Amino acid sequence: MEQAPSGPVADFLQECTISGLSENEATPAADLYGMYIIWCEQARLDPVSSTAFSRGLRQSGNYPRRRNHESIYPGLLPTGPIPIQYILETDKPPSLNGPMSAYGA
């Protein structure tokens, strides 16, 4: 029996994302890593590097793709308070590949 991935990246994915969605639902890799950094700050954890974060995503079955000139994670959307805090802290509008684009924003 295969063991589920563990560690801070897996914990972040379990707590802050919804997976297994349509490939039209996607989150930009840079935004997902930014949300992970905020989650680590709140949990008082040292974040892993972006390379290690990407590796952890792959170990959890999430593989990046390119769309509109950026790396995205299809079928994976953030949930909970972390994405809201990320938008407030970065003052960054949602990406064309981000979850808000599915609603015409």
Short mmCIF file of N, CA and C in Angstrom, two decimals:
data_model
loop_
_atom_site.label_atom_id
_atom_site.label_comp_id
_atom_site.label_asym_id
_atom_site.label_seq_id
_atom_site.Cartn_x
_atom_site.Cartn_y
_atom_site.Cartn_z
N MET A 1 0.84 -1.18 0.00
CA MET A 1 0.00 0.00 0.00
C MET A 1 0.89 1.25 0.00
N GLU A 2 0.58 2.20 -0.89
CA GLU A 2 1.38 3.41 -1.01
C GLU A 2 1.05 4.37 0.11
N GLN A 3 2.10 4.95 0.68
CA GLN A 3 1.92 5.88 1.79
C GLN A 3 1.69 7.29 1.25
N ALA A 4 0.76 8.02 1.87
CA ALA A 4 0.48 9.39 1.46
C ALA A 4 1.68 10.27 1.79
N PRO A 5 1.97 11.24 0.90
CA PRO A 5 3.07 12.17 1.20
C PRO A 5 2.83 12.90 2.52
N SER A 6 3.92 13.22 3.21
CA SER A 6 3.80 13.95 4.47
C SER A 6 4.79 15.10 4.46
N GLY A 7 4.65 15.97 5.43
CA GLY A 7 5.53 17.12 5.54
C GLY A 7 4.75 18.41 5.34
N PRO A 8 5.46 19.55 5.42
CA PRO A 8 4.76 20.83 5.36
C PRO A 8 4.04 21.10 4.04
N VAL A 9 4.59 20.66 2.92
CA VAL A 9 3.92 20.90 1.64
C VAL A 9 2.63 20.09 1.58
N ALA A 10 2.69 18.83 1.98
CA ALA A 10 1.49 18.00 1.99
C ALA A 10 0.45 18.55 2.97
N ASP A 11 0.91 19.04 4.12
CA ASP A 11 -0.02 19.62 5.10
C ASP A 11 -0.68 20.87 4.52
N PHE A 12 0.10 21.73 3.84
CA PHE A 12 -0.46 22.92 3.20
C PHE A 12 -1.51 22.52 2.16
N LEU A 13 -1.19 21.54 1.33
CA LEU A 13 -2.14 21.11 0.29
C LEU A 13 -3.44 20.60 0.91
N GLN A 14 -3.31 19.81 1.96
CA GLN A 14 -4.50 19.25 2.60
C GLN A 14 -5.35 20.34 3.25
N GLU A 15 -4.72 21.31 3.87
CA GLU A 15 -5.43 22.34 4.62
C GLU A 15 -5.94 23.49 3.74
N CYS A 16 -5.22 23.80 2.67
CA CYS A 16 -5.48 25.05 1.95
C CYS A 16 -5.85 24.90 0.47
N THR A 17 -6.03 23.68 -0.01
CA THR A 17 -6.39 23.53 -1.42
C THR A 17 -7.48 22.48 -1.61
N ILE A 18 -8.11 22.58 -2.76
CA ILE A 18 -9.06 21.57 -3.23
C ILE A 18 -8.46 21.01 -4.51
N SER A 19 -8.37 19.69 -4.61
CA SER A 19 -7.76 19.09 -5.79
C SER A 19 -8.77 18.19 -6.50
N GLY A 20 -8.34 17.66 -7.63
CA GLY A 20 -9.18 16.76 -8.39
C GLY A 20 -10.27 17.45 -9.19
N LEU A 21 -10.11 18.75 -9.42
CA LEU A 21 -11.10 19.52 -10.17
C LEU A 21 -10.81 19.43 -11.66
N SER A 22 -11.66 20.05 -12.45
CA SER A 22 -11.47 20.12 -13.89
C SER A 22 -10.14 20.80 -14.18
N GLU A 23 -9.51 20.42 -15.28
CA GLU A 23 -8.25 21.06 -15.65
C GLU A 23 -8.42 22.53 -16.01
N ASN A 24 -9.65 22.97 -16.24
CA ASN A 24 -9.92 24.38 -16.48
C ASN A 24 -9.73 25.21 -15.21
N GLU A 25 -9.88 24.57 -14.06
CA GLU A 25 -9.64 25.22 -12.77
C GLU A 25 -8.15 25.07 -12.49
N ALA A 26 -7.45 26.17 -12.35
CA ALA A 26 -6.01 26.10 -12.17
C ALA A 26 -5.51 27.24 -11.30
N THR A 27 -4.38 27.01 -10.66
CA THR A 27 -3.75 28.03 -9.84
C THR A 27 -2.33 28.24 -10.34
N PRO A 28 -1.93 29.49 -10.60
CA PRO A 28 -0.55 29.75 -11.00
C PRO A 28 0.44 29.29 -9.93
N ALA A 29 1.53 28.71 -10.37
CA ALA A 29 2.53 28.17 -9.46
C ALA A 29 3.08 29.24 -8.52
N ALA A 30 3.35 30.43 -9.04
CA ALA A 30 3.90 31.50 -8.20
C ALA A 30 2.91 31.91 -7.11
N ASP A 31 1.63 31.96 -7.45
CA ASP A 31 0.63 32.31 -6.44
C ASP A 31 0.51 31.22 -5.39
N LEU A 32 0.54 29.97 -5.82
CA LEU A 32 0.43 28.87 -4.87
C LEU A 32 1.61 28.88 -3.90
N TYR A 33 2.81 29.15 -4.40
CA TYR A 33 3.97 29.22 -3.52
C TYR A 33 3.86 30.41 -2.57
N GLY A 34 3.36 31.54 -3.05
CA GLY A 34 3.15 32.70 -2.18
C GLY A 34 2.18 32.40 -1.05
N MET A 35 1.13 31.67 -1.36
CA MET A 35 0.15 31.28 -0.33
C MET A 35 0.79 30.32 0.67
N TYR A 36 1.64 29.43 0.17
CA TYR A 36 2.36 28.51 1.04
C TYR A 36 3.25 29.29 2.02
N ILE A 37 3.94 30.33 1.54
CA ILE A 37 4.79 31.15 2.40
C ILE A 37 3.96 31.78 3.53
N ILE A 38 2.80 32.34 3.18
CA ILE A 38 1.92 32.94 4.20
C ILE A 38 1.46 31.88 5.20
N TRP A 39 1.09 30.71 4.70
CA TRP A 39 0.65 29.62 5.56
C TRP A 39 1.77 29.25 6.53
N CYS A 40 3.00 29.16 6.03
CA CYS A 40 4.15 28.84 6.90
C CYS A 40 4.35 29.91 7.95
N GLU A 41 4.25 31.18 7.57
CA GLU A 41 4.41 32.27 8.54
C GLU A 41 3.39 32.14 9.66
N GLN A 42 2.15 31.85 9.29
CA GLN A 42 1.10 31.73 10.31
C GLN A 42 1.29 30.50 11.18
N ALA A 43 1.83 29.44 10.60
CA ALA A 43 2.06 28.20 11.36
C ALA A 43 3.42 28.20 12.07
N ARG A 44 4.16 29.29 11.88
CA ARG A 44 5.51 29.42 12.46
C ARG A 44 6.42 28.28 12.03
N LEU A 45 6.37 28.02 10.71
CA LEU A 45 7.22 27.00 10.10
C LEU A 45 8.18 27.68 9.14
N ASP A 46 9.34 27.08 8.95
CA ASP A 46 10.27 27.57 7.94
C ASP A 46 9.84 27.00 6.60
N PRO A 47 9.57 27.87 5.62
CA PRO A 47 9.14 27.36 4.32
C PRO A 47 10.29 26.68 3.58
N VAL A 48 9.96 25.71 2.75
CA VAL A 48 10.95 25.07 1.90
C VAL A 48 11.17 25.97 0.69
N SER A 49 12.21 25.74 -0.05
CA SER A 49 12.49 26.51 -1.26
C SER A 49 11.41 26.25 -2.31
N SER A 50 11.35 27.10 -3.32
CA SER A 50 10.35 26.90 -4.38
C SER A 50 10.61 25.59 -5.12
N THR A 51 11.87 25.20 -5.24
CA THR A 51 12.19 23.92 -5.89
C THR A 51 11.67 22.75 -5.06
N ALA A 52 11.89 22.79 -3.76
CA ALA A 52 11.40 21.73 -2.88
C ALA A 52 9.87 21.74 -2.82
N PHE A 53 9.27 22.92 -2.89
CA PHE A 53 7.81 23.03 -2.92
C PHE A 53 7.26 22.34 -4.17
N SER A 54 7.88 22.61 -5.32
CA SER A 54 7.45 21.97 -6.57
C SER A 54 7.60 20.46 -6.49
N ARG A 55 8.69 20.01 -5.89
CA ARG A 55 8.91 18.57 -5.72
C ARG A 55 7.82 17.97 -4.83
N GLY A 56 7.47 18.67 -3.75
CA GLY A 56 6.41 18.20 -2.87
C GLY A 56 5.06 18.13 -3.57
N LEU A 57 4.80 19.09 -4.45
CA LEU A 57 3.55 19.05 -5.22
C LEU A 57 3.53 17.83 -6.14
N ARG A 58 4.65 17.56 -6.81
CA ARG A 58 4.71 16.38 -7.69
C ARG A 58 4.53 15.09 -6.89
N GLN A 59 5.14 15.03 -5.70
CA GLN A 59 4.99 13.84 -4.86
C GLN A 59 3.55 13.64 -4.43
N SER A 60 2.78 14.73 -4.40
CA SER A 60 1.36 14.66 -4.03
C SER A 60 0.47 14.45 -5.26
N GLY A 61 1.09 14.26 -6.43
CA GLY A 61 0.32 13.99 -7.64
C GLY A 61 -0.11 15.23 -8.41
N ASN A 62 0.47 16.38 -8.12
CA ASN A 62 0.15 17.64 -8.81
C ASN A 62 1.31 18.04 -9.70
N TYR A 63 1.05 18.08 -11.01
CA TYR A 63 2.09 18.38 -11.98
C TYR A 63 1.79 19.68 -12.70
N PRO A 64 2.80 20.54 -12.83
CA PRO A 64 2.57 21.84 -13.48
C PRO A 64 2.42 21.70 -14.99
N ARG A 65 1.76 22.68 -15.56
CA ARG A 65 1.64 22.82 -17.01
C ARG A 65 1.86 24.29 -17.33
N ARG A 66 2.09 24.59 -18.59
CA ARG A 66 2.23 25.97 -19.04
C ARG A 66 0.93 26.41 -19.69
N ARG A 67 0.46 27.60 -19.32
CA ARG A 67 -0.72 28.21 -19.93
C ARG A 67 -0.55 29.72 -19.86
N ASN A 68 -0.82 30.40 -20.97
CA ASN A 68 -0.68 31.86 -21.02
C ASN A 68 0.67 32.32 -20.48
N HIS A 69 1.72 31.63 -20.86
CA HIS A 69 3.10 32.00 -20.53
C HIS A 69 3.44 31.91 -19.04
N GLU A 70 2.71 31.10 -18.29
CA GLU A 70 3.08 30.90 -16.89
C GLU A 70 2.83 29.45 -16.50
N SER A 71 3.48 29.03 -15.45
CA SER A 71 3.32 27.69 -14.93
C SER A 71 2.09 27.65 -14.02
N ILE A 72 1.23 26.67 -14.25
CA ILE A 72 0.00 26.53 -13.46
C ILE A 72 -0.12 25.10 -12.95
N TYR A 73 -0.98 24.93 -11.96
CA TYR A 73 -1.34 23.60 -11.47
C TYR A 73 -2.81 23.38 -11.77
N PRO A 74 -3.09 22.65 -12.87
CA PRO A 74 -4.49 22.41 -13.24
C PRO A 74 -5.18 21.48 -12.25
N GLY A 75 -6.47 21.73 -12.03
CA GLY A 75 -7.25 20.88 -11.14
C GLY A 75 -7.02 21.15 -9.67
N LEU A 76 -6.31 22.23 -9.34
CA LEU A 76 -5.95 22.55 -7.96
C LEU A 76 -6.30 24.01 -7.68
N LEU A 77 -7.15 24.23 -6.68
CA LEU A 77 -7.54 25.59 -6.30
C LEU A 77 -7.32 25.82 -4.81
N PRO A 78 -6.92 27.04 -4.44
CA PRO A 78 -6.78 27.36 -3.02
C PRO A 78 -8.14 27.55 -2.37
N THR A 79 -8.20 27.32 -1.08
CA THR A 79 -9.43 27.50 -0.33
C THR A 79 -9.10 28.00 1.06
N GLY A 80 -10.09 28.55 1.75
CA GLY A 80 -9.89 29.02 3.11
C GLY A 80 -9.38 30.46 3.14
N PRO A 81 -8.89 30.89 4.30
CA PRO A 81 -8.48 32.29 4.46
C PRO A 81 -7.13 32.65 3.82
N ILE A 82 -6.28 31.69 3.56
CA ILE A 82 -4.94 31.98 3.04
C ILE A 82 -4.99 32.70 1.69
N PRO A 83 -5.79 32.27 0.71
CA PRO A 83 -5.82 33.01 -0.56
C PRO A 83 -6.27 34.46 -0.40
N ILE A 84 -7.20 34.70 0.48
CA ILE A 84 -7.67 36.07 0.73
C ILE A 84 -6.54 36.90 1.31
N GLN A 85 -5.84 36.34 2.28
CA GLN A 85 -4.72 37.06 2.88
C GLN A 85 -3.63 37.31 1.86
N TYR A 86 -3.38 36.35 0.99
CA TYR A 86 -2.37 36.51 -0.06
C TYR A 86 -2.72 37.69 -0.96
N ILE A 87 -3.96 37.79 -1.38
CA ILE A 87 -4.39 38.90 -2.23
C ILE A 87 -4.24 40.22 -1.49
N LEU A 88 -4.63 40.25 -0.22
CA LEU A 88 -4.53 41.48 0.57
C LEU A 88 -3.08 41.89 0.79
N GLU A 89 -2.21 40.93 1.05
CA GLU A 89 -0.80 41.24 1.33
C GLU A 89 -0.03 41.63 0.08
N THR A 90 -0.37 41.02 -1.04
CA THR A 90 0.39 41.29 -2.25
C THR A 90 -0.27 42.35 -3.11
N ASP A 91 -1.54 42.64 -2.85
CA ASP A 91 -2.32 43.57 -3.65
C ASP A 91 -2.25 43.17 -5.12
N LYS A 92 -2.24 41.86 -5.33
CA LYS A 92 -2.09 41.30 -6.67
C LYS A 92 -3.45 40.88 -7.20
N PRO A 93 -3.83 41.36 -8.37
CA PRO A 93 -5.10 40.91 -8.93
C PRO A 93 -4.98 39.44 -9.35
N PRO A 94 -6.09 38.71 -9.39
CA PRO A 94 -6.04 37.31 -9.80
C PRO A 94 -5.49 37.18 -11.22
N SER A 95 -4.72 36.13 -11.43
CA SER A 95 -4.14 35.84 -12.74
C SER A 95 -5.21 35.38 -13.71
N LEU A 96 -4.91 35.49 -15.01
CA LEU A 96 -5.83 34.95 -16.02
C LEU A 96 -6.01 33.46 -15.86
N ASN A 97 -5.04 32.78 -15.25
CA ASN A 97 -5.11 31.35 -15.02
C ASN A 97 -5.66 31.02 -13.65
N GLY A 98 -5.87 32.03 -12.83
CA GLY A 98 -6.28 31.79 -11.46
C GLY A 98 -7.74 31.45 -11.32
N PRO A 99 -8.15 31.11 -10.10
CA PRO A 99 -9.51 30.66 -9.85
C PRO A 99 -10.57 31.70 -10.17
N MET A 100 -10.26 32.98 -10.04
CA MET A 100 -11.26 34.00 -10.30
C MET A 100 -11.60 34.10 -11.78
N SER A 101 -10.67 33.67 -12.66
CA SER A 101 -10.94 33.77 -14.09
C SER A 101 -12.08 32.85 -14.51
N ALA A 102 -12.34 31.83 -13.72
CA ALA A 102 -13.43 30.91 -14.03
C ALA A 102 -14.79 31.59 -13.85
N TYR A 103 -14.80 32.71 -13.13
CA TYR A 103 -16.05 33.41 -12.87
C TYR A 103 -16.15 34.71 -13.65
N GLY A 104 -15.31 34.85 -14.66
CA GLY A 104 -15.38 36.02 -15.52
C GLY A 104 -14.75 37.27 -14.94
N ALA A 105 -13.98 37.14 -13.86
CA ALA A 105 -13.32 38.30 -13.25
C ALA A 105 -12.07 38.66 -14.01
#
